[in-house]
Short mmCIF file of C-alpha atoms in Angstrom, two decimals:
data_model
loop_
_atom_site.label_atom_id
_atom_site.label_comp_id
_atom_site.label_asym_id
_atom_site.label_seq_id
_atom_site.Cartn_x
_atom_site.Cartn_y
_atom_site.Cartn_z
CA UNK M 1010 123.79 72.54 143.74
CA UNK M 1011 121.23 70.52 141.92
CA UNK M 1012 118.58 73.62 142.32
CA UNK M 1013 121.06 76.03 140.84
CA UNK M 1014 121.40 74.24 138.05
CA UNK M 1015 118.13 73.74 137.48
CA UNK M 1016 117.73 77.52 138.07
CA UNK M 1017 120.43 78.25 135.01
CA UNK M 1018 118.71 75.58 133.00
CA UNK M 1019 115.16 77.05 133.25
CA UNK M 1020 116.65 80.80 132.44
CA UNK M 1021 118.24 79.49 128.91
CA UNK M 1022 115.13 78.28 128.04
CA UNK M 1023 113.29 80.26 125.09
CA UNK M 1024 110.94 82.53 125.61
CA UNK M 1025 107.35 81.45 124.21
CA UNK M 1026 104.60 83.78 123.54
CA UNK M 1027 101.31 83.33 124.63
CA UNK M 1028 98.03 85.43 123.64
CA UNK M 1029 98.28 87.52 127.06
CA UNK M 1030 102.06 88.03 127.17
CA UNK M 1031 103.30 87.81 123.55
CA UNK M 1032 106.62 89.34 124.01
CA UNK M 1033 109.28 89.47 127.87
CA UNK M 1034 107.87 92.42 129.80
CA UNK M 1035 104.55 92.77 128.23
CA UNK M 1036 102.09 91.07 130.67
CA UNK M 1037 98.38 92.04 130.27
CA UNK M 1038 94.95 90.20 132.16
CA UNK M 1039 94.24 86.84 130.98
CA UNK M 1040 90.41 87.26 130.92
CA UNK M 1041 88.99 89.57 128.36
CA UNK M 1042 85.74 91.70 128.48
CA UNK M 1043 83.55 88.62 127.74
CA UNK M 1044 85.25 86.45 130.21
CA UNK M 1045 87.58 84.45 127.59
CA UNK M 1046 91.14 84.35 127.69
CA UNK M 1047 92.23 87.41 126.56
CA UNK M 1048 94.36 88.71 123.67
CA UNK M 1049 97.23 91.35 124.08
CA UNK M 1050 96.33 94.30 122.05
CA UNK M 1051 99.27 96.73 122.10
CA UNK M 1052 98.43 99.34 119.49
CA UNK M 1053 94.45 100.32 119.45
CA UNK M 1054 91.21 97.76 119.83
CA UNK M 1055 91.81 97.53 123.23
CA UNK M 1056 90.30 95.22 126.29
CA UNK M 1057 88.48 97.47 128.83
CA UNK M 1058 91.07 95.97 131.52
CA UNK M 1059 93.95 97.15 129.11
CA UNK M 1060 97.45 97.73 130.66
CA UNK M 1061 98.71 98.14 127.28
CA UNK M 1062 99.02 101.99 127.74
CA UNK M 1063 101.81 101.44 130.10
CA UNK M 1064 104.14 100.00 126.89
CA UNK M 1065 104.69 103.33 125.31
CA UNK M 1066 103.75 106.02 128.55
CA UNK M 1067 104.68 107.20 131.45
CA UNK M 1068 101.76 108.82 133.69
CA UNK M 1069 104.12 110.61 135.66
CA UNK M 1070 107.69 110.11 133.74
CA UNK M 1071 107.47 110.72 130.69
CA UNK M 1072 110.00 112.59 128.60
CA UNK M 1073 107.99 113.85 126.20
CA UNK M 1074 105.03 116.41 126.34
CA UNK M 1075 102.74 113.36 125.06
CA UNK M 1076 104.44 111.38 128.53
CA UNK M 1077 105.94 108.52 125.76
CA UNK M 1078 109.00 107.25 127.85
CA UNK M 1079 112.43 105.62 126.09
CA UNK M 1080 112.44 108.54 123.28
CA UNK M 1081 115.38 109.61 122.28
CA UNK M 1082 113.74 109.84 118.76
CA UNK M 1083 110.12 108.53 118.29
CA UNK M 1084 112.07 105.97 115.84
CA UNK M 1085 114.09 104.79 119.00
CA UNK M 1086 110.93 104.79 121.18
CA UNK M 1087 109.43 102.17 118.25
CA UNK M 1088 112.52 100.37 118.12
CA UNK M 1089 112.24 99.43 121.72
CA UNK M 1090 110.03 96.45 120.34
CA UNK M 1091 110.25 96.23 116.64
CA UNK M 1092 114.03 95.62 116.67
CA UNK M 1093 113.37 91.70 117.59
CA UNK M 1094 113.43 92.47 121.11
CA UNK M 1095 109.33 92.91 121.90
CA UNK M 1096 107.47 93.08 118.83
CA UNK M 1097 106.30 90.12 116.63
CA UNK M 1098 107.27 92.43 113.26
CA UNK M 1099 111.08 93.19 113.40
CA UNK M 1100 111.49 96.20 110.91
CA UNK M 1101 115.28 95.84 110.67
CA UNK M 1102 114.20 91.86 109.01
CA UNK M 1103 113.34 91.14 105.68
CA UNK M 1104 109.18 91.68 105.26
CA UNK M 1105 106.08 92.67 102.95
CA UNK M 1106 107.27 96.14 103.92
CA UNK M 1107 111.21 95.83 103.21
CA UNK M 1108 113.80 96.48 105.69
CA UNK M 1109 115.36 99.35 108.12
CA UNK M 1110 118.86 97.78 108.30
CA UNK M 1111 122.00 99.88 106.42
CA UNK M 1112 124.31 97.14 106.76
CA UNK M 1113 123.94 95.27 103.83
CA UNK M 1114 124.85 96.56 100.19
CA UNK M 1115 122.98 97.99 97.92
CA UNK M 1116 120.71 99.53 100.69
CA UNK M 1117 118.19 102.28 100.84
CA UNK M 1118 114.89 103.37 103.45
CA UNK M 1119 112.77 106.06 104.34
CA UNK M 1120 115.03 107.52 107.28
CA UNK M 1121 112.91 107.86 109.84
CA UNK M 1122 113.74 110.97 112.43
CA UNK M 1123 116.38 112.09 110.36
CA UNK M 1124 114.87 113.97 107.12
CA UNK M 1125 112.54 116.39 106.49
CA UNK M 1126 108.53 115.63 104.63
CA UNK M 1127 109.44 118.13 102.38
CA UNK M 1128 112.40 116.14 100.92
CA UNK M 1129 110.21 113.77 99.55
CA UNK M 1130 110.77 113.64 95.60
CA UNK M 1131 107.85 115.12 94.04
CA UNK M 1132 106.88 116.80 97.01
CA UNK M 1133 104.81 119.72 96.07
CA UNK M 1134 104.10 121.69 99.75
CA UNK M 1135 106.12 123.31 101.89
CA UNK M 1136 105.64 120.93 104.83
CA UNK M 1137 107.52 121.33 108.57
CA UNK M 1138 108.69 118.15 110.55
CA UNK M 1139 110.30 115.45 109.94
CA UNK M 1140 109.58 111.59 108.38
CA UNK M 1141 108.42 109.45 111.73
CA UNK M 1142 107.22 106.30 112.01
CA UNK M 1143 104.30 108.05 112.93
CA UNK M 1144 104.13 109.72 109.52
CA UNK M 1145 102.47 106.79 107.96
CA UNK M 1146 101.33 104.56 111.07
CA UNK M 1147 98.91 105.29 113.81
CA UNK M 1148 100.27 103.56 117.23
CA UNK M 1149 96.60 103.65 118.44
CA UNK M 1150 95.01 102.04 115.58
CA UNK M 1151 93.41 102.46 112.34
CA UNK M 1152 91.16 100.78 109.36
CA UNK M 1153 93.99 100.07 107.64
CA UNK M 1154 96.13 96.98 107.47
CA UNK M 1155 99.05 97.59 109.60
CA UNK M 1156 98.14 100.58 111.60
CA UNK M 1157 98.48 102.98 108.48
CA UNK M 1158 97.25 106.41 108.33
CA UNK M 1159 94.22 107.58 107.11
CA UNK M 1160 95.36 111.01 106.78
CA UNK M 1161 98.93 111.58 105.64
CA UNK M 1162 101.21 114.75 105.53
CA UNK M 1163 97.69 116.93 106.54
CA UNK M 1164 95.92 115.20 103.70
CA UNK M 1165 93.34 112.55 104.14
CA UNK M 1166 94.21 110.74 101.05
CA UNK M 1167 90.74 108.22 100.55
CA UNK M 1168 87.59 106.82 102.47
CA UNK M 1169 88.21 103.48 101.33
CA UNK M 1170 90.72 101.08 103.86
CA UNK M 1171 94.19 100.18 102.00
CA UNK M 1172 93.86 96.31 102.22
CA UNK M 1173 97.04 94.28 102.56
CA UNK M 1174 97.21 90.38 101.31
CA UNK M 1175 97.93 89.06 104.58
CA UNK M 1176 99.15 85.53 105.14
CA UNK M 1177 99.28 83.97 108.64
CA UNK M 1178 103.14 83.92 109.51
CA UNK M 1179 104.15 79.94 109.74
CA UNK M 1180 106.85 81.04 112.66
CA UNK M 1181 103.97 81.70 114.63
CA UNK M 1182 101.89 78.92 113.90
CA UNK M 1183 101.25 77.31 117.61
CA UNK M 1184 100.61 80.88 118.66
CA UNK M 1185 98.05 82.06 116.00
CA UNK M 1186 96.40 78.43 116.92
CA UNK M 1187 95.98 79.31 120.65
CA UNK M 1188 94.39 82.59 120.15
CA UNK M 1189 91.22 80.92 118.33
CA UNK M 1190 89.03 82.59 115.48
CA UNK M 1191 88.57 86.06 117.14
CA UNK M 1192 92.23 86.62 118.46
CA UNK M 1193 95.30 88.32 117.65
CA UNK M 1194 96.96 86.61 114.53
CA UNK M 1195 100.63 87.44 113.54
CA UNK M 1196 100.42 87.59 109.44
CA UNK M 1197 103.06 88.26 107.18
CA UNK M 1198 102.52 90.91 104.70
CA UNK M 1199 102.97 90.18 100.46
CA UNK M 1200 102.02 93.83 99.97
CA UNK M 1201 99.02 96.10 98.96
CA UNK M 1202 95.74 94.52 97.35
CA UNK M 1203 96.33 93.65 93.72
CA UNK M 1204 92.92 94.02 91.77
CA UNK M 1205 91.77 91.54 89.03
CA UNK M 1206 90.25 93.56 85.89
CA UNK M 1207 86.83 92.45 86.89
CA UNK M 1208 87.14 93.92 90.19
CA UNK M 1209 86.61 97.57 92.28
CA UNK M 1210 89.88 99.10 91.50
CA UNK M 1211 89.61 101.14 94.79
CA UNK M 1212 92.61 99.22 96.77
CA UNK M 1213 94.57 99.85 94.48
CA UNK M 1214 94.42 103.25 94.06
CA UNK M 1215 93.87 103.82 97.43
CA UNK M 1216 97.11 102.77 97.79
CA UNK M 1217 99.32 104.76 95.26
CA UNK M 1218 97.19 108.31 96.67
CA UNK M 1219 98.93 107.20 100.17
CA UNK M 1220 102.26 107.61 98.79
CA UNK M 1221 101.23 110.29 96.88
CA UNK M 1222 100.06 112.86 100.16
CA UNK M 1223 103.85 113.22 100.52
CA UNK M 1224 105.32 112.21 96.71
CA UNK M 1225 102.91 114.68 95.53
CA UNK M 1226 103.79 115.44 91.77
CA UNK M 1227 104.30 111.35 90.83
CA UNK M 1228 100.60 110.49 91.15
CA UNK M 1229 100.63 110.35 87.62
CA UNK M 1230 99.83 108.33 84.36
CA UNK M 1231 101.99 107.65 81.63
CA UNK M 1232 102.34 110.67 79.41
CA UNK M 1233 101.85 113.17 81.89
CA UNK M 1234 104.34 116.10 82.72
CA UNK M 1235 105.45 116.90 85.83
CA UNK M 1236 105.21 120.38 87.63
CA UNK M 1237 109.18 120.26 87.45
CA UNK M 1238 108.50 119.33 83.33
CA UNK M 1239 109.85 116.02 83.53
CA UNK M 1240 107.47 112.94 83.05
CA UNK M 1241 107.12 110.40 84.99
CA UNK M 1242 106.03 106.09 84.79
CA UNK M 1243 102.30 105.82 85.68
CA UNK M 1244 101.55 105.07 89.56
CA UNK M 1245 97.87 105.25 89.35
CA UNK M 1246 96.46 102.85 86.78
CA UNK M 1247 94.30 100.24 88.27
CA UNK M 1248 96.07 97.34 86.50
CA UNK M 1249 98.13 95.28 88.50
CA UNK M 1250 101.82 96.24 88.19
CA UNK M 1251 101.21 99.73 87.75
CA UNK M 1252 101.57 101.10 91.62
CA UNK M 1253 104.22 102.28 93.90
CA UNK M 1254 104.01 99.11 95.58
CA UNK M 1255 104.98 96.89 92.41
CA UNK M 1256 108.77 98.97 92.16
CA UNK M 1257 109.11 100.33 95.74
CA UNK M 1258 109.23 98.50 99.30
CA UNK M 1259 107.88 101.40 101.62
CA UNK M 1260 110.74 100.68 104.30
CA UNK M 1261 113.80 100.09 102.21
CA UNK M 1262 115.58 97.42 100.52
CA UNK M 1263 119.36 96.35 100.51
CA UNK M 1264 121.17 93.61 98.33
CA UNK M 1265 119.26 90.39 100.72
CA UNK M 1266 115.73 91.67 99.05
CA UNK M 1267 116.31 92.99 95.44
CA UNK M 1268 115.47 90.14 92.90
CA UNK M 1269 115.72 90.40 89.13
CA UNK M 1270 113.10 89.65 86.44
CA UNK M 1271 112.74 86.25 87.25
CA UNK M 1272 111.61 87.34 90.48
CA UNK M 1273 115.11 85.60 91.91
CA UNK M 1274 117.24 86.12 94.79
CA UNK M 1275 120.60 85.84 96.04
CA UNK M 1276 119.35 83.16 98.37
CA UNK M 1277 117.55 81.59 95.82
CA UNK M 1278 120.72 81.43 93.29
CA UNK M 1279 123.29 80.41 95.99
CA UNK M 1280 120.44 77.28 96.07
CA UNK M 1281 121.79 74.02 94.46
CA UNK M 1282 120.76 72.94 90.75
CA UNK M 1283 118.29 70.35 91.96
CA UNK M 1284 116.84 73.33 94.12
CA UNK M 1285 115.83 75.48 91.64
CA UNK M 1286 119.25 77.48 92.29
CA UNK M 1287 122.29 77.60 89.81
CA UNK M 1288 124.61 76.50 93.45
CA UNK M 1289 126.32 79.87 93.02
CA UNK M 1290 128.36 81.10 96.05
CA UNK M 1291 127.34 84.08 98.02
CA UNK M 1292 130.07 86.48 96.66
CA UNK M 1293 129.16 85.30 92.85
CA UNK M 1294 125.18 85.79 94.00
CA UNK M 1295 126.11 88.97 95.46
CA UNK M 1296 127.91 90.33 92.37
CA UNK M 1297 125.26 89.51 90.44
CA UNK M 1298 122.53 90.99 92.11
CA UNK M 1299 124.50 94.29 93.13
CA UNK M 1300 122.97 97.62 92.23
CA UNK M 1301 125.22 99.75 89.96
CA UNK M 1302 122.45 102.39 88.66
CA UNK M 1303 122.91 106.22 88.86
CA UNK M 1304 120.10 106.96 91.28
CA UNK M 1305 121.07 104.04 93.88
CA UNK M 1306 118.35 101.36 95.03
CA UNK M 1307 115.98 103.68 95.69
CA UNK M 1308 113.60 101.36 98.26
CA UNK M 1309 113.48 99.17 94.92
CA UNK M 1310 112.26 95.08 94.76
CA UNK M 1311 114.35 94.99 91.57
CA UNK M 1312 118.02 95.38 90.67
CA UNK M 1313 119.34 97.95 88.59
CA UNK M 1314 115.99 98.88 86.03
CA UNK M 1315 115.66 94.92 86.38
CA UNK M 1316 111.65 95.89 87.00
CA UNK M 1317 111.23 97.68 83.11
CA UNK M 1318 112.57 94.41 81.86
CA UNK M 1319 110.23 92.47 83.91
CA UNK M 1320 107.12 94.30 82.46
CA UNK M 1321 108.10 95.53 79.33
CA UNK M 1322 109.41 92.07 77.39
CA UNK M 1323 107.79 91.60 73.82
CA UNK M 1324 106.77 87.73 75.40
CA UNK M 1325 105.32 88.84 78.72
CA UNK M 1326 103.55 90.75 81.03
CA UNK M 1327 103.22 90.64 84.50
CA UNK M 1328 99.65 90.32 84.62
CA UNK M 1329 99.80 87.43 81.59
CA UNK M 1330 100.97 83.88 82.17
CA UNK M 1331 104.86 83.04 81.17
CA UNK M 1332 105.17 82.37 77.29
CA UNK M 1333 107.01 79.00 77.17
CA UNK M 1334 110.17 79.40 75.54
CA UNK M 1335 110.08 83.43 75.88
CA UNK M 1336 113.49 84.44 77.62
CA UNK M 1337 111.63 85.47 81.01
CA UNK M 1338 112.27 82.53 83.57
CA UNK M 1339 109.77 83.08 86.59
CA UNK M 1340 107.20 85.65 87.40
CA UNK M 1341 108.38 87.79 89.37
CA UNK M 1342 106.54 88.03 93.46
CA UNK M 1343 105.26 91.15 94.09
#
């Protein structure tokens, strides 16, 4: 009796990652090529003893042509881990990146495996196939921060590596510890590389052509018309602010992301007064924060046109520090 219950005991117990099995059911060789204890590597820079192939493929089982097994859609063959269940980065969670989660209000994404390239607004080229996952990552690596494409929609958009600002993610600070200087880290992501004026302006830009190989006709500077004759906010200055990254999350957003000028959410709101917060309730917070504008959320950071009001204030700019006494109350976070 005592053994059972120390059997029940030991299978409640959370599940801990370690460097060479980071998630349940991924197991990989503890000793790397140089005879260290190795680091699971699940999407490209593989260990010469890698068993990391068997995570997406089937030799003989696959059900696909390219032997992936669990598709249904590639999106569902992703989601296998980066729902919470395998994978460190859980798409359908708040991130650098936005979310893939409908059930909130106020929400918007890039649906994956269920519309066509072509729909993109802006889109220029008749283009066949449908938005993946793998339409902007590469599940066997790439230069770029977080696996993204160096060619796009048929178009190899740059030379230069889109650089994220990468912070090491505190949830996983034990883990990131134990895999030493060289090994896997899990980072959280604050977005694309904003450049000072007295820097290369490449990241940057980099960035905004990526969205671009699909949103073809809004690579654009202010002033500039459209194929369609409309005209369109600038995307491609090299100033910081002024890049599909400072409006747009590239996954989606719903009402737990957008923030207003002051760079506030509902979270931070429903905080109490000696918080920060005003000690709001969640259905006052949520209210507030709700998007009501004619085009929807759009994948936006900001409520509503919150984000023209943010940059375009006669006391501020979001490069320039806060004016005190200006009515802007917090920069916002990019």
């Amino acid at each position: 009796m005592l053994s059972m219950f120390a059997a029940l005991a030991s299978a409640e117990e959370p599940f801990v990652p370690t460097p060479n099995n980071p998630a349940p059911g991924i197991n990989v060789g503890t000793i790397d090529n140089n005879g260290n204890v190795a680091t699971h590597r699940t999407h490209g820079n593989f260990q010469n003893n890698t068993n990391s192939c068997a995570n997406c493929h089937s030799t003989h089982n696959g059900d696909s042509a390219t032997l992936l097994k669990f598709e249904k859609t590639e999106s569902d063959l992703c989601l296998t881990c980066h729902d919470g269940t395998l994978g460190f980065y859980n798409v359908e969670k708040n991130s650098g990146a936005g979310v893939f989660n409908s059930t909130h209000n106020s929400s918007s994404m890039h649906n994956v495996g269920t519309v066509k390239i072509s729909s993109a607004p802006g889109a220029l080229t008749p283009t066949e196939g449908e938005l993946q996952c793998s339409s902007c990552h590469n599940p066997h690596g790439s230069v770029n921060d977080r696996l993204l494409n160096t060619t796009v929609n048929g178009k190899t958009y740059s030379t230069a590596a889109i650089d994220l600002e990468l912070v090491e993610d505190p949830a996983y600070k034990d883990f990131n510890a134990s895999t030493g200087p060289t090994g896997l880290k899990i980072y959280q992501s604050k977005g694309p590389v904003f450049v000072n004026s007295d820097l290369p302006d490449v990241p940057q830009r980099v960035y905004s052509n990526f969205c671009s190989t699909c949103h073809e006709d809004y690579l654009k500077s202010s002033g500039s018309q459209r194929v369609d004759g409309h005209y369109s906010h600038t995307t491609n200055s090299y100033k910081s602010g002024r890049n599909c990254a400072s409006c747009h999350y590239a996954h989606g957003t719903d009402i737990t992301l957008l923030k207003d000028t002051a760079g506030k959410t509902i979270a931070d709101y429903m905080k109490p007064v000696a918080q920060g917060g005003k000690g709001w309730t969640q259905a006052i917070a949520t209210d507030y924060m709700k998007d009501i504008s004619a085009g929807g959320s759009a994948l936006k950071k900001y409520t509503n046109m919150a984000v023209c009001w943010a940059c375009h204030q006669s006391t501020h700019k979001l490069d320039t520090p806060i004016v005190e006494g200006g009515n802007y109350s917090g920069k916002p976070t990019r």
